Short mmCIF file of C-alpha atoms and ligand atoms in Angstrom, two decimals:
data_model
loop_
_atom_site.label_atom_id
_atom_site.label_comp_id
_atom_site.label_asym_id
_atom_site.label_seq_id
_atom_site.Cartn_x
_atom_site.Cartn_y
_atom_site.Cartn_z
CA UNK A 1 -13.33 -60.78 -80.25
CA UNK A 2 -11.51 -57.06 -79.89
CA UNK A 3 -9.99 -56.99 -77.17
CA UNK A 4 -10.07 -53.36 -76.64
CA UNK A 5 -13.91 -53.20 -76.75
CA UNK A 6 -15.48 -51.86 -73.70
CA UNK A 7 -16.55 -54.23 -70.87
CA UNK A 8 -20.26 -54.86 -71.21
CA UNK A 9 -23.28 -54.03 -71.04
CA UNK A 10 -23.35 -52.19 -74.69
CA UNK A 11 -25.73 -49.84 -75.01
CA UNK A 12 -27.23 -47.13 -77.12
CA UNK A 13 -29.46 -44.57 -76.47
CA UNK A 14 -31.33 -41.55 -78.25
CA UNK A 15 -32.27 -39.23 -76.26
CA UNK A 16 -35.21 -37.34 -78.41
CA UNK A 17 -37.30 -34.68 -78.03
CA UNK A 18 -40.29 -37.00 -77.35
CA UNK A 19 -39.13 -40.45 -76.83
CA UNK A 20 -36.02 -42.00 -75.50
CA UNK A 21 -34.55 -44.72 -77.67
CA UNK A 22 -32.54 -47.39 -75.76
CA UNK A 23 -30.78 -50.35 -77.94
CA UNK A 24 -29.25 -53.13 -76.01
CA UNK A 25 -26.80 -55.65 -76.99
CA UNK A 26 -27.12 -59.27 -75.60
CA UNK A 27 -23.98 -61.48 -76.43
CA UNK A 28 -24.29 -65.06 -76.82
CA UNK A 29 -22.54 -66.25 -74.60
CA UNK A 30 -19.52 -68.61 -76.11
CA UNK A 31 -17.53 -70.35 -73.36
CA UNK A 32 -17.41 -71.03 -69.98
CA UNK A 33 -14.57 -68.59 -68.97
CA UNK A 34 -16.72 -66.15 -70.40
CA UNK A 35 -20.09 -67.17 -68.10
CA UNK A 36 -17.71 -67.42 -65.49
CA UNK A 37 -16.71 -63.76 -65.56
CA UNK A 38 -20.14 -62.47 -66.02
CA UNK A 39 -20.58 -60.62 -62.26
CA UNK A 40 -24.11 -60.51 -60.47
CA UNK A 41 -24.96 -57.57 -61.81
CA UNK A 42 -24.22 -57.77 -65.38
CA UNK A 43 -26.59 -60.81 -65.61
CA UNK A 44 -29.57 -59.41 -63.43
CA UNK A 45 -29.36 -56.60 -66.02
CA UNK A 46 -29.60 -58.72 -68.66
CA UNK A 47 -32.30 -60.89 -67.03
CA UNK A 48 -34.27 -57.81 -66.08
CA UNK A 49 -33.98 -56.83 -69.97
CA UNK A 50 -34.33 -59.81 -71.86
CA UNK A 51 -37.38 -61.47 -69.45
CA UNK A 52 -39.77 -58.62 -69.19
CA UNK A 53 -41.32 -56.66 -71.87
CA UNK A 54 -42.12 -53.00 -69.75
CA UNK A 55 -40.67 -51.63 -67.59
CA UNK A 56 -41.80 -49.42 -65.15
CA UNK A 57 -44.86 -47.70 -66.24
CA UNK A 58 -43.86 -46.04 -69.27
CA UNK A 59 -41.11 -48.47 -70.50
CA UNK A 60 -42.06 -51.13 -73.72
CA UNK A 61 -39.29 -53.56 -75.39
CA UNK A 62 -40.78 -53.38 -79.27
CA UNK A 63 -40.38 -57.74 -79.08
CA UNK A 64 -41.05 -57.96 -82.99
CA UNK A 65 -38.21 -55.87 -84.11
CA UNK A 66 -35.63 -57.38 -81.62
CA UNK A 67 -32.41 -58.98 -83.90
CA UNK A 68 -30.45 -62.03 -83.50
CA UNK A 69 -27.22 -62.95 -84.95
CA UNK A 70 -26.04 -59.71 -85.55
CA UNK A 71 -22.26 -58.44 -84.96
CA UNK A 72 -20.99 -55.89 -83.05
CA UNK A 73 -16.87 -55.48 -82.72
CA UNK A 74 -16.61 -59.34 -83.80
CA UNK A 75 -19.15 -60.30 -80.94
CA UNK A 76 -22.29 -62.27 -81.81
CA UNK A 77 -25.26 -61.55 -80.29
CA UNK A 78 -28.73 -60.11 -80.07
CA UNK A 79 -30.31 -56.41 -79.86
CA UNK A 80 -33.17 -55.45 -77.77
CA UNK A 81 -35.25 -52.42 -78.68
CA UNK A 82 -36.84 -49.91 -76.10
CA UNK A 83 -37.90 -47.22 -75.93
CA UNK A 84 -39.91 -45.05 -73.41
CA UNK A 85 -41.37 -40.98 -73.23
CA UNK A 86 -38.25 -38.55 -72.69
CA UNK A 87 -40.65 -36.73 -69.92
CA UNK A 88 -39.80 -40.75 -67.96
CA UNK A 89 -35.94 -39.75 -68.39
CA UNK A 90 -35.84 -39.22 -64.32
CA UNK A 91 -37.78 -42.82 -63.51
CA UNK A 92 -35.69 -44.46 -65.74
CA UNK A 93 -32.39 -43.35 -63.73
CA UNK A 94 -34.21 -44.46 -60.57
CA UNK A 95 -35.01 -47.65 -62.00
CA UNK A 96 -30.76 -47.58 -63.38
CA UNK A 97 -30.07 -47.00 -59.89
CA UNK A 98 -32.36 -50.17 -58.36
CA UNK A 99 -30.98 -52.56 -60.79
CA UNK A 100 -27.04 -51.86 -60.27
CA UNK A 101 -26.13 -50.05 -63.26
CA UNK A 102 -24.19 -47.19 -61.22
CA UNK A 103 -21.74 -49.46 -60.18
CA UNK A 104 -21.04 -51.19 -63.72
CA UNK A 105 -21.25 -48.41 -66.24
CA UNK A 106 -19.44 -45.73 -66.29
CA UNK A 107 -19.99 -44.45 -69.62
CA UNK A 108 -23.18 -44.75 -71.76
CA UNK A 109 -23.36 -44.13 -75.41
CA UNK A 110 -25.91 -41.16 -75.78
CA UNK A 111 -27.30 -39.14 -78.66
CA UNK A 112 -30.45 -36.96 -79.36
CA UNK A 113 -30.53 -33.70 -77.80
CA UNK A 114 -31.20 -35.01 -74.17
CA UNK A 115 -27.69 -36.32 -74.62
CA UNK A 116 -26.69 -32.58 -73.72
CA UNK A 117 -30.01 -31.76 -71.41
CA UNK A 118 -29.67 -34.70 -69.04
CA UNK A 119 -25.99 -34.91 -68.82
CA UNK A 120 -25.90 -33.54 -65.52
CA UNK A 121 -28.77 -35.96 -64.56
CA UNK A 122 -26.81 -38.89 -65.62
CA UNK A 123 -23.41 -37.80 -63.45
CA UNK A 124 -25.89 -36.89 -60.32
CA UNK A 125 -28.10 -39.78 -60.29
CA UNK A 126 -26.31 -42.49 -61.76
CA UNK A 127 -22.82 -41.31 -61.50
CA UNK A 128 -23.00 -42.69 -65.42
CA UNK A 129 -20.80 -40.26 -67.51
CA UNK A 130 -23.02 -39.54 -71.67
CA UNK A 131 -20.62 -40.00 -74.49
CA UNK A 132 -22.34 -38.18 -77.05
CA UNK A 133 -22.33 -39.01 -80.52
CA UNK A 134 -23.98 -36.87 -83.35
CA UNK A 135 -27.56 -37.57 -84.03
CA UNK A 136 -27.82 -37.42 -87.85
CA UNK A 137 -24.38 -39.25 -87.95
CA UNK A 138 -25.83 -41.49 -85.69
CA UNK A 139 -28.69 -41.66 -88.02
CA UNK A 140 -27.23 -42.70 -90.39
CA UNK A 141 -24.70 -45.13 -89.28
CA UNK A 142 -28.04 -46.85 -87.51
CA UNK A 143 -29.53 -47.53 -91.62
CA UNK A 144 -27.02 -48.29 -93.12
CA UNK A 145 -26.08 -51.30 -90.44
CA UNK A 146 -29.42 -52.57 -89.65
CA UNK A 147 -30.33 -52.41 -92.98
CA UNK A 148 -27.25 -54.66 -93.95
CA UNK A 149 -28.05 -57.24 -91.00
CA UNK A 150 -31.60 -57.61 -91.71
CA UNK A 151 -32.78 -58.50 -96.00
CA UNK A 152 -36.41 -57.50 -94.84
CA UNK A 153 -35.36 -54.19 -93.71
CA UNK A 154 -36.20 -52.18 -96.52
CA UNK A 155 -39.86 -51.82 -98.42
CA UNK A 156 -42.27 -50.20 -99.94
CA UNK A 157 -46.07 -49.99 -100.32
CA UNK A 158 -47.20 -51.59 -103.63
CA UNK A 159 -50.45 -49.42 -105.56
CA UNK A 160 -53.22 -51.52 -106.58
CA UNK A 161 -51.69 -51.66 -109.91
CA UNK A 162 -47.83 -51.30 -109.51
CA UNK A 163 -46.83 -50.73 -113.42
CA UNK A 164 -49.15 -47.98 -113.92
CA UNK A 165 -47.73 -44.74 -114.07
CA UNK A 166 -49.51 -42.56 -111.37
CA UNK A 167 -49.95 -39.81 -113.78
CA UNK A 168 -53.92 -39.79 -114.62
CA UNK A 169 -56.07 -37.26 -113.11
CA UNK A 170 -58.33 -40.05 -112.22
CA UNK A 171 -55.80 -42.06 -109.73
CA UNK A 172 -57.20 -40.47 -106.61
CA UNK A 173 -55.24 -40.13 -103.87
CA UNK A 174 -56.62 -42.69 -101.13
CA UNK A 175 -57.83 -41.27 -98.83
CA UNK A 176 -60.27 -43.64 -98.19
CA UNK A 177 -60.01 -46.94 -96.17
CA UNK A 178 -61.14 -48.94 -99.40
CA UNK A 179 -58.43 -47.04 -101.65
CA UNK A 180 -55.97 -48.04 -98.94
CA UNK A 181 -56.10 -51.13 -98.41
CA UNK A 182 -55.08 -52.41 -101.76
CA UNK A 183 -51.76 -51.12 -101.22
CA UNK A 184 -49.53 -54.06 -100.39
CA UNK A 185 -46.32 -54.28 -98.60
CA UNK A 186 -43.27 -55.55 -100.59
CA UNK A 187 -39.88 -55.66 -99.27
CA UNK A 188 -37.45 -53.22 -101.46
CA UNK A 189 -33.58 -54.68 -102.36
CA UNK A 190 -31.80 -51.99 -100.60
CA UNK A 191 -28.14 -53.60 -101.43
CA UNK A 192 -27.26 -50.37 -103.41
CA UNK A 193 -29.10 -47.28 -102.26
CA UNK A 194 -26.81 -44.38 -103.03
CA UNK A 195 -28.08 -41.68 -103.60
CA UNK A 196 -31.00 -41.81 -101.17
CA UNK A 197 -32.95 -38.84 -99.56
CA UNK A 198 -33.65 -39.93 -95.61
CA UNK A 199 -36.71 -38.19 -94.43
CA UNK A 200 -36.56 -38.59 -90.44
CA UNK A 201 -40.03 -37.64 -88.69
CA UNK A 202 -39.80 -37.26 -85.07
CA UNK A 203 -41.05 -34.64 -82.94
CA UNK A 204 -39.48 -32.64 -85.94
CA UNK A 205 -38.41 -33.54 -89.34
CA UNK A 206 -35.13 -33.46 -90.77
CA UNK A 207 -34.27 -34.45 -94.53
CA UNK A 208 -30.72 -35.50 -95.51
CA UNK A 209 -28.65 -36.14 -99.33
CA UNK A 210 -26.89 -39.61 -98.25
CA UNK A 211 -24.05 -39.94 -100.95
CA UNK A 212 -21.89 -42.65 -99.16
CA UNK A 213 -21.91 -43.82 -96.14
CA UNK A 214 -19.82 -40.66 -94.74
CA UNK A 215 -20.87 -38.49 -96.90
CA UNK A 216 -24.54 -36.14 -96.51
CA UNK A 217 -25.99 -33.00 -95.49
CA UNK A 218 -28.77 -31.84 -94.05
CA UNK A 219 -30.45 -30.44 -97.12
CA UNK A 220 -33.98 -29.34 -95.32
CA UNK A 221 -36.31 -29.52 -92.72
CA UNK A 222 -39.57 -28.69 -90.82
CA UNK A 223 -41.33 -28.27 -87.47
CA UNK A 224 -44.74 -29.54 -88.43
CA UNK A 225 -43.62 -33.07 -88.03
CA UNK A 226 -44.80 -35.84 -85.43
CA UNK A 227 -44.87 -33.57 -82.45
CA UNK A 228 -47.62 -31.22 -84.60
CA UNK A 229 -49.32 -34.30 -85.35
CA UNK A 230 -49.48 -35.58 -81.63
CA UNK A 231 -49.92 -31.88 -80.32
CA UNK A 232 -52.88 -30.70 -82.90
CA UNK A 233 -54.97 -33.76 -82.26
CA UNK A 234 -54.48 -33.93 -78.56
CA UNK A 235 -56.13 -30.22 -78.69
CA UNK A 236 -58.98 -31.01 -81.59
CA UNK A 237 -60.27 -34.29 -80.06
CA UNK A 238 -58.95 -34.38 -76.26
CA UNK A 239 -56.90 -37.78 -76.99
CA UNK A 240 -53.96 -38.14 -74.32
CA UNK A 241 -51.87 -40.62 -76.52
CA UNK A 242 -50.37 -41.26 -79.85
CA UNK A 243 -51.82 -44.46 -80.34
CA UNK A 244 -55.48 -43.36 -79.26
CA UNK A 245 -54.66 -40.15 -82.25
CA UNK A 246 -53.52 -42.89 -84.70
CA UNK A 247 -56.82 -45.50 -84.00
CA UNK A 248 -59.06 -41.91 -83.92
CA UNK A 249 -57.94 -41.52 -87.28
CA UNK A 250 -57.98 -44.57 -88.86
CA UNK A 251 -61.83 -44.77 -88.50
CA UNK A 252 -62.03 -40.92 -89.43
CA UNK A 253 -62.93 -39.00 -92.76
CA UNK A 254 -60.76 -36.31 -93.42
CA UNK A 255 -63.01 -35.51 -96.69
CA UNK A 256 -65.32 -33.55 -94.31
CA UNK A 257 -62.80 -31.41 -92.79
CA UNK A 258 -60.88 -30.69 -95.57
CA UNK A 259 -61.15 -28.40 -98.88
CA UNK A 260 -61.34 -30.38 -101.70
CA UNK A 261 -60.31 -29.76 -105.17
CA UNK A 262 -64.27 -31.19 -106.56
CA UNK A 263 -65.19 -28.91 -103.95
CA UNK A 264 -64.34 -25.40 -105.27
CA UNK A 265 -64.54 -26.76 -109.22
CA UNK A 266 -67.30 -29.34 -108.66
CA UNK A 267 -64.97 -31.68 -110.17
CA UNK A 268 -61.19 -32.43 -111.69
CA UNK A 269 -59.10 -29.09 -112.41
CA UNK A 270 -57.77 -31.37 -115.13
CA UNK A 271 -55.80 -28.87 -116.82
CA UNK A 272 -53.60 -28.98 -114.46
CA UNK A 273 -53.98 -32.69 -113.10
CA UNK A 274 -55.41 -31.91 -110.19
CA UNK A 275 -58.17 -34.97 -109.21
CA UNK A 276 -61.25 -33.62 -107.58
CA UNK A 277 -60.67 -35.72 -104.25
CA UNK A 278 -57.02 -34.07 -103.75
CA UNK A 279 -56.63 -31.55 -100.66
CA UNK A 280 -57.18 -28.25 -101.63
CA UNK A 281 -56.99 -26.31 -98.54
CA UNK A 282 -56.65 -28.25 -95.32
CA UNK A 283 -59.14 -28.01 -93.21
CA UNK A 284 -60.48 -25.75 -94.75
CA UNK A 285 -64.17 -26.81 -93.88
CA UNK A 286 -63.58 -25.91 -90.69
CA UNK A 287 -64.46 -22.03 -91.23
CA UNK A 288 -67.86 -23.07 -91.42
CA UNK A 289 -69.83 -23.14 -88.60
CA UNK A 290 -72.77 -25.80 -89.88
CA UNK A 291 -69.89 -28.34 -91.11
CA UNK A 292 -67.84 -27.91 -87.65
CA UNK A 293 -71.04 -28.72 -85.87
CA UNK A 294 -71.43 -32.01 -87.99
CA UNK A 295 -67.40 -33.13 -87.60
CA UNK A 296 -66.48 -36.20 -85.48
CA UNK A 297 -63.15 -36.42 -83.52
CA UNK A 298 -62.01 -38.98 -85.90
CA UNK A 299 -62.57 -37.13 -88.55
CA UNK A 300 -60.46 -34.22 -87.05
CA UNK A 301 -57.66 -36.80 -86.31
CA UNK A 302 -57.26 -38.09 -89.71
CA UNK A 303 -56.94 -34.49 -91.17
CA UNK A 304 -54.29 -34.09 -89.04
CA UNK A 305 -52.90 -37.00 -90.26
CA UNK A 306 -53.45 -36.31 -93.72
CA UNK A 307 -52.38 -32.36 -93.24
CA UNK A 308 -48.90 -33.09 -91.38
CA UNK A 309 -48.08 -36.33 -94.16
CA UNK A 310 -48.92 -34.26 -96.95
CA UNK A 311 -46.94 -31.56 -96.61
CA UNK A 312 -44.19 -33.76 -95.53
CA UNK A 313 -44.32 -35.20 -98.75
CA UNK A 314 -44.72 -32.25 -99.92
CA UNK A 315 -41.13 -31.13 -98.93
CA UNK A 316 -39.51 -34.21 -99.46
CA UNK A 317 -40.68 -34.46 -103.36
CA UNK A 318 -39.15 -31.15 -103.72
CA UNK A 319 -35.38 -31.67 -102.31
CA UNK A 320 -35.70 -35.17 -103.73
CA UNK A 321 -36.17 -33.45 -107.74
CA UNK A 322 -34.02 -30.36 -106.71
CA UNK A 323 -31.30 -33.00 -105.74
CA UNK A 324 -32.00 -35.51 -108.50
CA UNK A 325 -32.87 -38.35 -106.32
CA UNK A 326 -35.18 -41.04 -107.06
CA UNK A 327 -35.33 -42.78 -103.55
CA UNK A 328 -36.73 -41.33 -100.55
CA UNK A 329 -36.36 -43.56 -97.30
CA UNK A 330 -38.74 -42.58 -94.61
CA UNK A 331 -37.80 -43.06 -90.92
CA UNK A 332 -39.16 -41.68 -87.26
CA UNK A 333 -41.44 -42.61 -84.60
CA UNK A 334 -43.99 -40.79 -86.13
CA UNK A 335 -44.19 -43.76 -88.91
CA UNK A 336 -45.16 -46.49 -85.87
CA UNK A 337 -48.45 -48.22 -86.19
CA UNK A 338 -48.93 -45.56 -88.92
CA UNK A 339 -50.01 -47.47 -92.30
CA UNK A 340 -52.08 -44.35 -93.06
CA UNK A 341 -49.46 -41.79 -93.32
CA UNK A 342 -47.07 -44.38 -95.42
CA UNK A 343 -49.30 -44.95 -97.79
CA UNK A 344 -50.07 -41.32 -98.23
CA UNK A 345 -46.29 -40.94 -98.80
CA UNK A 346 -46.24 -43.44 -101.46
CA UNK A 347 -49.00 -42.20 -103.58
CA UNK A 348 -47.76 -38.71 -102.82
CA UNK A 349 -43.97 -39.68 -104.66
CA UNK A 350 -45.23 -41.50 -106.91
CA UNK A 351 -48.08 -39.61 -108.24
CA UNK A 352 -46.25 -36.00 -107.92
CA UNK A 353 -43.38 -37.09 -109.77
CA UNK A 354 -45.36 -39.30 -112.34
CA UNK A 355 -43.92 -42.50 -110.80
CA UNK A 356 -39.83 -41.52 -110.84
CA UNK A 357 -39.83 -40.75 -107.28
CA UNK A 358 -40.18 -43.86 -104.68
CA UNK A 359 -41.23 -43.91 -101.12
CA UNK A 360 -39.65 -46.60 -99.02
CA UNK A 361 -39.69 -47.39 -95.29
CA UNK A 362 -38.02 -49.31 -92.84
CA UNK A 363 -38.48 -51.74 -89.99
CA UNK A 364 -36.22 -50.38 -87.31
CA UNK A 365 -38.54 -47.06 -87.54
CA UNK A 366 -37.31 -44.66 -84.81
CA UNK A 367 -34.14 -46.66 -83.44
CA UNK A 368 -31.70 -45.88 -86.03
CA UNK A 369 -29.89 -43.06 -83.97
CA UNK A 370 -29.61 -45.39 -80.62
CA UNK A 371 -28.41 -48.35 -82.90
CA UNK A 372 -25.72 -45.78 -84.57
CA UNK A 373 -24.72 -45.12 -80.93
CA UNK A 374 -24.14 -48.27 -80.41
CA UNK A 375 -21.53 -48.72 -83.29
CA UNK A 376 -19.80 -46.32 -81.90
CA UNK A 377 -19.19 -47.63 -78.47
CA UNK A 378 -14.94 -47.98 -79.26
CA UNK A 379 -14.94 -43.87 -80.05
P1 LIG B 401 -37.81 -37.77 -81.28
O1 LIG B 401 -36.40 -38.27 -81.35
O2 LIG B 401 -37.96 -36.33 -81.66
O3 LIG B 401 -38.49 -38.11 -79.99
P2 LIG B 401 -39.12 -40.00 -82.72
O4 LIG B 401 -38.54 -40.52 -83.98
O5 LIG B 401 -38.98 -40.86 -81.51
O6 LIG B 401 -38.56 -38.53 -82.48
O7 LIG B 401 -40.64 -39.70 -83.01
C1 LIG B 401 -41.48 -39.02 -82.11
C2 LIG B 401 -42.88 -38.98 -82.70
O8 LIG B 401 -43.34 -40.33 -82.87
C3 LIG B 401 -43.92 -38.31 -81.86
O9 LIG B 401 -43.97 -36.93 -82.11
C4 LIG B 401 -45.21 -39.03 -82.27
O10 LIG B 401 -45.75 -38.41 -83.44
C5 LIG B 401 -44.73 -40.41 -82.67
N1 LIG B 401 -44.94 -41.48 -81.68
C6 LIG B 401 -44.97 -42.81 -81.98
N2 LIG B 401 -45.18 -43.55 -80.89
C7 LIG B 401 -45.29 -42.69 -79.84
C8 LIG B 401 -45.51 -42.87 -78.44
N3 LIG B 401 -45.70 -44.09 -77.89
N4 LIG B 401 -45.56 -41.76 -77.65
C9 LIG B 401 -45.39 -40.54 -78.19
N5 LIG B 401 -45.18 -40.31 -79.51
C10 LIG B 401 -45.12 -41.36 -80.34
#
């Protein structure tokens, strides 16, 4: 063990426009001196953490992606994942404050534009001082270690049949629940990724060139990301959460709210491989009084699901042949409990780029950035 690594707890936190990412190391403990020196505190914290899966109201440990047996500055041990809504960022220093953690920490690991917002929060309430890291270094620091401690990290959503070349007019995109459930999920061998585009969808997206390991820029970029999707359908179909948006849509048919291609040519535009069922113009049913009146709200939720993906895909095929990249990982909170939108992706790479483009995901989903903090917590 380092001997100059800072005295525990170890933490990481992202501090995002929408959620709050907080990654928590747990060492195993390996001797007796060790247990001996753990104070009160330190181990109620730990308790608190490792026993309970909310906290609060708002709080959730994500269980299923927690790690064990990873290493951090020569110490084994496990990480905890939570996360909870960045409006909370006041009731979690309250609940700091209960459990002790003003009088043990003095510095905590921050990144995500809160890092800045809150700082004065942090000194005020918690007298806890934010070191604050970059949050597309952290980013990327997050991938590449989490993807090297866990073989399942990386994968990638099989087509029905994965040697075809997605090139025919007739492979429809599936937008149907039938089409997408033949997709399969296959982990991807991620031992040698460079180049790689990273697509990160948050509140916003941002889409990197990853070269090396300390080497990318931050090639592109839009604000119709995760924060559209979660605003748009919270004012089409009154839902108050993302989860409600993301059930909404899974039992929705966008086909009746959307424009499509068989619509305007009463089939395939197959000069120009276009299938019939592709988007034409989203939503744009919707101008039409007698369809609006026959819509459901889960048909307006999947459009906006099917809207926001596709033209992230949209943007992502394009830097990925502008840069000459073949991989495209695909990261953010807006990719939880979201099948839908990754397969979307997938058929969206593959079919655009007649199958040289690839669409692959990742595990850790939205706690890269808080993990990269982590790393980091000797800087
Ligand atoms: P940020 O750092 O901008 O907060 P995230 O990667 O955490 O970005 O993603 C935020 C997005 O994730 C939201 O805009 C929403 O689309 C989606 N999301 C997933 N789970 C939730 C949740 N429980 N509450 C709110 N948004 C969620």
């Amino acid at each position: 063990p380092d001997n100059e690594a800072p005295p525990m707890p170890w933490f990481g936190m992202d501090i995002g426009g929408t959620l709050t990412k907080l990654v928590y190391f747990e060492p195993r403990e390996t001797n007796r001196r060790e247990l001996d020196k753990e104070t009160e505190v330190l181990k109620n914290i730990r308790r608190y953490l490792t026993r309970n899966s909310a906290y609060g109201k708002t709080g959730r440990r994500d269980v299923h992606l927690q790690m064990d047996n990873v290493t951090i500055r020569g110490r084994r041990g496990t990480l905890h994942f939570i996360r909870f809504p960045t409006s909370e960022v006041g009731a979690f220093l309250q609940l700091a404050r209960s459990k002790g953690m003003a009088d043990l920490v003095n510095t905590i690991y921050a990144t995500g534009g809160g890092a800045y917002k809150f700082e004065e929060d942090f000194i005020k309430e918690v007298n806890m001082r934010l070191s604050k890291m970059d949050e597309l270094d952290a980013l990327i620091a997050g991938v590449l270690f989490v993807d090297c401690m866990n073989a399942q990290e990386c994968y990638y959503w099989a087509p029905p049949d994965e040697q075809a070349v997605h090139t025919h007019v007739t492979d429809s995109p599936p937008y149907s629940e039938a089409a997408l459930s033949l997709y399969v999920r296959k982990p991807f061998d991620f031992s040698s990724p460079y180049p790689f585009l990273l697509v990160n969808i948050g509140s916003g997206v941002s889409v990197l060139v990853v070269n090396a390991p300390d080497d990318y820029y931050r090639v592109s970029g839009t604000s119709l990301g995760g924060g559209t999707f979660l605003g748009l359908c919270c004012l089409l179909t009154g839902c108050s959460s993302f989860e409600e948006a993301i059930a909404l849509a899974a039992s929705g048919d966008n086909t009746t709210v959307d424009k499509l291609v068989r619509d305007i040519y009463g089939g395939d535009y197959a000069r120009f491989g276009l299938p019939g069922d592709l988007v034409a113009s989203s939503f744009g049913q919707m101008c039409s009084a007698e369809r609006r009146a026959k819509v459901s709200r889960a048909d307006l939720a999947r459009a906006t699901v099917v809207t926001i993906t596709n033209n992230i895909g949209s943007i992502a095929r394009l830097c990925a042949s502008n840069e000459g990249i073949e991989r495209v990982v695909f990261c953010g909170n807006f990719l939880r409990v979201n099948p839908l939108s990754m397969k979307l992706l997938s058929y969206a790479m593959s079919y655009w780029s007649r199958g040289a483009l690839k669409a692959l995901f990742l595990e850790h989903e939205g706690y890269f950035g808080a993990v990269g903090c982590l790393l980091h917590l000797d800087s």
